């Protein structure tokens, strides 16, 4: 499992050693560990080189691809589920076409119009988005999933009623749902 935190649209500086987006995603680790107990699951997180997406540089997706390569190099070709929030959700969706990736769980992802979806074909893609999100657009997530389904992805949109972008409102619902989705994807990958 590869976990990607959020960031900014622009920012070439390195994230500080302790940053809120990274801490926010670490809060998911206990529920993910409980949901996958008894399975041989490696839980990894990416520390980006830059704070931002940075336009065509796509720094977050480049770092995620590098991490997937390092996983393959160090532990072999294993099925991977990528979990990402906000900018990390965008990066998770972008790297879904990598051979090891079986599925993506994107949390309040940043989905600009025209975002590519071809790489999602044959993948399971679940998007959770709060209806009180004022940073990223839940409707943009829905539109991306419609296009992804047309491209051959298995998609599901999970509305998080009362949920905000920081995933603090109804936090236990976010954690439970993410853990269930990841466990289901990893279980499907192991039996497939």
CSV table of N, CA, C and O in Angstrom, one decimal, residues 11-63:
chain,number,residue,atom,x,y,z
A,11,UNK,N,5.0,25.0,-5.7
A,11,UNK,CA,6.0,25.0,-4.6
A,11,UNK,C,7.1,24.1,-4.9
A,11,UNK,O,7.0,22.9,-4.8
A,12,UNK,N,8.3,24.7,-5.2
A,12,UNK,CA,9.5,23.9,-5.5
A,12,UNK,C,10.3,23.6,-4.2
A,12,UNK,O,11.2,22.7,-4.3
A,13,UNK,N,10.0,24.2,-3.1
A,13,UNK,CA,10.7,24.0,-1.9
A,13,UNK,C,10.3,22.6,-1.3
A,13,UNK,O,9.2,22.1,-1.5
A,14,UNK,N,11.2,22.0,-0.5
A,14,UNK,CA,10.9,20.7,0.1
A,14,UNK,C,9.9,20.9,1.2
A,14,UNK,O,9.9,22.0,1.9
A,15,UNK,N,9.0,20.0,1.4
A,15,UNK,CA,8.1,20.1,2.6
A,15,UNK,C,8.9,20.1,3.9
A,15,UNK,O,10.0,19.5,3.9
A,16,UNK,N,8.4,20.8,4.9
A,16,UNK,CA,9.2,20.7,6.2
A,16,UNK,C,9.1,19.3,6.8
A,16,UNK,O,8.3,18.5,6.4
A,17,UNK,N,10.1,19.0,7.7
A,17,UNK,CA,10.1,17.6,8.2
A,17,UNK,C,8.8,17.2,8.8
A,17,UNK,O,8.4,16.1,8.7
A,18,UNK,N,8.1,18.1,9.4
A,18,UNK,CA,6.8,17.8,10.0
A,18,UNK,C,5.8,18.7,9.2
A,18,UNK,O,5.9,19.9,9.3
A,19,UNK,N,4.9,18.1,8.5
A,19,UNK,CA,3.9,18.9,7.8
A,19,UNK,C,2.5,18.4,8.0
A,19,UNK,O,2.3,17.2,8.1
A,20,UNK,N,1.6,19.3,8.0
A,20,UNK,CA,0.2,18.9,8.3
A,20,UNK,C,-0.4,17.9,7.3
A,20,UNK,O,-1.0,16.9,7.7
A,21,UNK,N,-0.2,18.0,6.0
A,21,UNK,CA,-0.8,17.0,5.1
A,21,UNK,C,-0.2,15.6,5.3
A,21,UNK,O,-0.9,14.7,5.3
A,22,UNK,N,1.1,15.5,5.6
A,22,UNK,CA,1.7,14.2,5.9
A,22,UNK,C,1.1,13.7,7.2
A,22,UNK,O,0.8,12.5,7.3
A,23,UNK,N,1.0,14.5,8.2
A,23,UNK,CA,0.5,14.1,9.5
A,23,UNK,C,-1.0,13.6,9.4
A,23,UNK,O,-1.4,12.6,10.0
A,24,UNK,N,-1.7,14.3,8.6
A,24,UNK,CA,-3.1,13.9,8.3
A,24,UNK,C,-3.3,12.5,7.8
A,24,UNK,O,-4.1,11.8,8.2
A,25,UNK,N,-2.4,12.2,6.9
A,25,UNK,CA,-2.4,10.8,6.3
A,25,UNK,C,-1.9,9.7,7.2
A,25,UNK,O,-2.4,8.6,7.2
A,26,UNK,N,-1.0,10.1,8.1
A,26,UNK,CA,-0.5,9.1,9.1
A,26,UNK,C,-1.6,8.7,10.0
A,26,UNK,O,-1.5,7.6,10.6
A,27,UNK,N,-2.6,9.5,10.2
A,27,UNK,CA,-3.7,9.2,11.1
A,27,UNK,C,-4.5,8.0,10.6
A,27,UNK,O,-5.2,7.3,11.3
A,28,UNK,N,-4.4,7.7,9.3
A,28,UNK,CA,-5.1,6.6,8.7
A,28,UNK,C,-4.3,5.2,8.9
A,28,UNK,O,-4.9,4.2,8.8
A,29,UNK,N,-3.1,5.3,9.3
A,29,UNK,CA,-2.3,4.1,9.4
A,29,UNK,C,-2.9,3.0,10.4
A,29,UNK,O,-2.9,1.9,10.1
A,30,UNK,N,-3.3,3.4,11.6
A,30,UNK,CA,-3.9,2.4,12.5
A,30,UNK,C,-5.1,1.7,11.9
A,30,UNK,O,-5.2,0.4,12.0
A,31,UNK,N,-6.0,2.4,11.3
A,31,UNK,CA,-7.2,1.7,10.8
A,31,UNK,C,-6.8,0.9,9.6
A,31,UNK,O,-7.4,-0.2,9.4
A,32,UNK,N,-5.9,1.3,8.8
A,32,UNK,CA,-5.4,0.5,7.6
A,32,UNK,C,-4.7,-0.8,8.1
A,32,UNK,O,-4.9,-1.9,7.6
A,33,UNK,N,-3.9,-0.6,9.2
A,33,UNK,CA,-3.2,-1.8,9.8
A,33,UNK,C,-4.2,-2.8,10.3
A,33,UNK,O,-4.1,-4.0,10.1
A,34,UNK,N,-5.2,-2.3,11.0
A,34,UNK,CA,-6.3,-3.2,11.6
A,34,UNK,C,-7.0,-3.9,10.5
A,34,UNK,O,-7.3,-5.1,10.5
A,35,UNK,N,-7.4,-3.2,9.4
A,35,UNK,CA,-8.2,-3.8,8.3
A,35,UNK,C,-7.4,-4.8,7.5
A,35,UNK,O,-8.0,-5.7,6.9
A,36,UNK,N,-6.1,-4.8,7.6
A,36,UNK,CA,-5.3,-5.7,6.8
A,36,UNK,C,-4.5,-6.7,7.7
A,36,UNK,O,-3.6,-7.4,7.2
A,37,UNK,N,-4.9,-6.7,9.0
A,37,UNK,CA,-4.2,-7.6,9.9
A,37,UNK,C,-4.3,-9.1,9.4
A,37,UNK,O,-5.4,-9.5,8.9
A,38,UNK,N,-3.3,-9.8,9.6
A,38,UNK,CA,-3.3,-11.2,9.1
A,38,UNK,C,-2.9,-11.4,7.7
A,38,UNK,O,-2.7,-12.5,7.2
A,39,UNK,N,-2.8,-10.3,7.0
A,39,UNK,CA,-2.3,-10.3,5.6
A,39,UNK,C,-0.8,-9.8,5.6
A,39,UNK,O,-0.5,-9.0,6.5
A,40,UNK,N,-0.1,-10.2,4.6
A,40,UNK,CA,1.3,-9.6,4.5
A,40,UNK,C,1.2,-8.4,3.7
A,40,UNK,O,1.2,-8.4,2.5
A,41,UNK,N,1.1,-7.2,4.4
A,41,UNK,CA,0.9,-5.9,3.8
A,41,UNK,C,2.0,-5.0,4.2
A,41,UNK,O,2.3,-4.9,5.4
A,42,UNK,N,2.6,-4.4,3.3
A,42,UNK,CA,3.6,-3.3,3.5
A,42,UNK,C,3.0,-2.0,3.3
A,42,UNK,O,2.4,-1.7,2.3
A,43,UNK,N,3.0,-1.2,4.3
A,43,UNK,CA,2.4,0.2,4.3
A,43,UNK,C,3.6,1.2,4.1
A,43,UNK,O,4.4,1.3,5.0
A,44,UNK,N,3.5,1.9,3.0
A,44,UNK,CA,4.6,2.9,2.7
A,44,UNK,C,4.0,4.3,2.5
A,44,UNK,O,2.9,4.4,2.0
A,45,UNK,N,4.8,5.3,2.8
A,45,UNK,CA,4.3,6.6,2.5
A,45,UNK,C,5.4,7.3,1.7
A,45,UNK,O,6.6,7.0,1.9
A,46,UNK,N,5.0,8.3,0.9
A,46,UNK,CA,5.9,9.0,0.1
A,46,UNK,C,6.2,10.4,0.7
A,46,UNK,O,5.3,11.0,1.2
A,47,UNK,N,7.4,10.8,0.8
A,47,UNK,CA,7.8,12.1,1.2
A,47,UNK,C,8.3,12.8,-0.1
A,47,UNK,O,9.3,12.5,-0.6
A,48,UNK,N,7.5,13.8,-0.5
A,48,UNK,CA,7.8,14.5,-1.8
A,48,UNK,C,9.0,15.3,-1.7
A,48,UNK,O,9.4,15.8,-0.6
A,49,UNK,N,9.7,15.4,-2.8
A,49,UNK,CA,10.8,16.3,-2.9
A,49,UNK,C,10.4,17.8,-2.9
A,49,UNK,O,11.2,18.6,-2.5
A,50,UNK,N,9.2,18.1,-3.5
A,50,UNK,CA,8.7,19.4,-3.6
A,50,UNK,C,7.3,19.5,-3.0
A,50,UNK,O,6.6,18.5,-3.1
A,51,UNK,N,7.0,20.6,-2.5
A,51,UNK,CA,5.6,20.8,-1.9
A,51,UNK,C,4.5,20.8,-2.9
A,51,UNK,O,3.4,20.6,-2.6
A,52,UNK,N,4.8,21.2,-4.2
A,52,UNK,CA,3.8,21.4,-5.2
A,52,UNK,C,3.8,20.4,-6.3
A,52,UNK,O,4.7,19.7,-6.5
A,53,UNK,N,2.6,20.5,-7.0
A,53,UNK,CA,2.5,19.7,-8.2
A,53,UNK,C,3.4,20.3,-9.3
A,53,UNK,O,4.0,19.6,-10.1
A,54,UNK,N,3.4,21.6,-9.4
A,54,UNK,CA,4.2,22.4,-10.3
A,54,UNK,C,4.0,22.1,-11.8
A,54,UNK,O,4.9,21.8,-12.6
A,55,UNK,N,2.8,22.3,-12.2
A,55,UNK,CA,2.4,22.2,-13.6
A,55,UNK,C,2.8,21.0,-14.3
A,55,UNK,O,2.7,19.9,-13.8
A,56,UNK,N,3.5,21.1,-15.5
A,56,UNK,CA,3.9,20.0,-16.3
A,56,UNK,C,4.9,19.1,-15.6
A,56,UNK,O,5.2,18.0,-16.0
A,57,UNK,N,5.6,19.7,-14.6
A,57,UNK,CA,6.6,18.9,-13.9
A,57,UNK,C,5.9,17.7,-13.2
A,57,UNK,O,6.6,16.6,-13.0
A,58,UNK,N,4.7,17.9,-12.7
A,58,UNK,CA,3.9,16.8,-12.0
A,58,UNK,C,4.8,16.2,-10.9
A,58,UNK,O,4.9,15.0,-10.8
A,59,UNK,N,5.4,17.0,-10.1
A,59,UNK,CA,6.4,16.5,-9.1
A,59,UNK,C,5.8,15.4,-8.2
A,59,UNK,O,6.5,14.4,-8.0
A,60,UNK,N,4.6,15.5,-7.8
A,60,UNK,CA,4.0,14.5,-6.9
A,60,UNK,C,3.8,13.2,-7.6
A,60,UNK,O,4.1,12.1,-7.0
A,61,UNK,N,3.4,13.2,-8.8
A,61,UNK,CA,3.3,11.9,-9.6
A,61,UNK,C,4.6,11.3,-9.9
A,61,UNK,O,4.8,10.1,-9.9
A,62,UNK,N,5.6,12.2,-10.2
A,62,UNK,CA,7.0,11.7,-10.4
A,62,UNK,C,7.5,11.0,-9.2
A,62,UNK,O,8.1,9.9,-9.3
A,63,UNK,N,7.3,11.6,-8.0
A,63,UNK,CA,7.7,11.0,-6.7
A,63,UNK,C,7.0,9.6,-6.5
A,63,UNK,O,7.6,8.7,-6.0
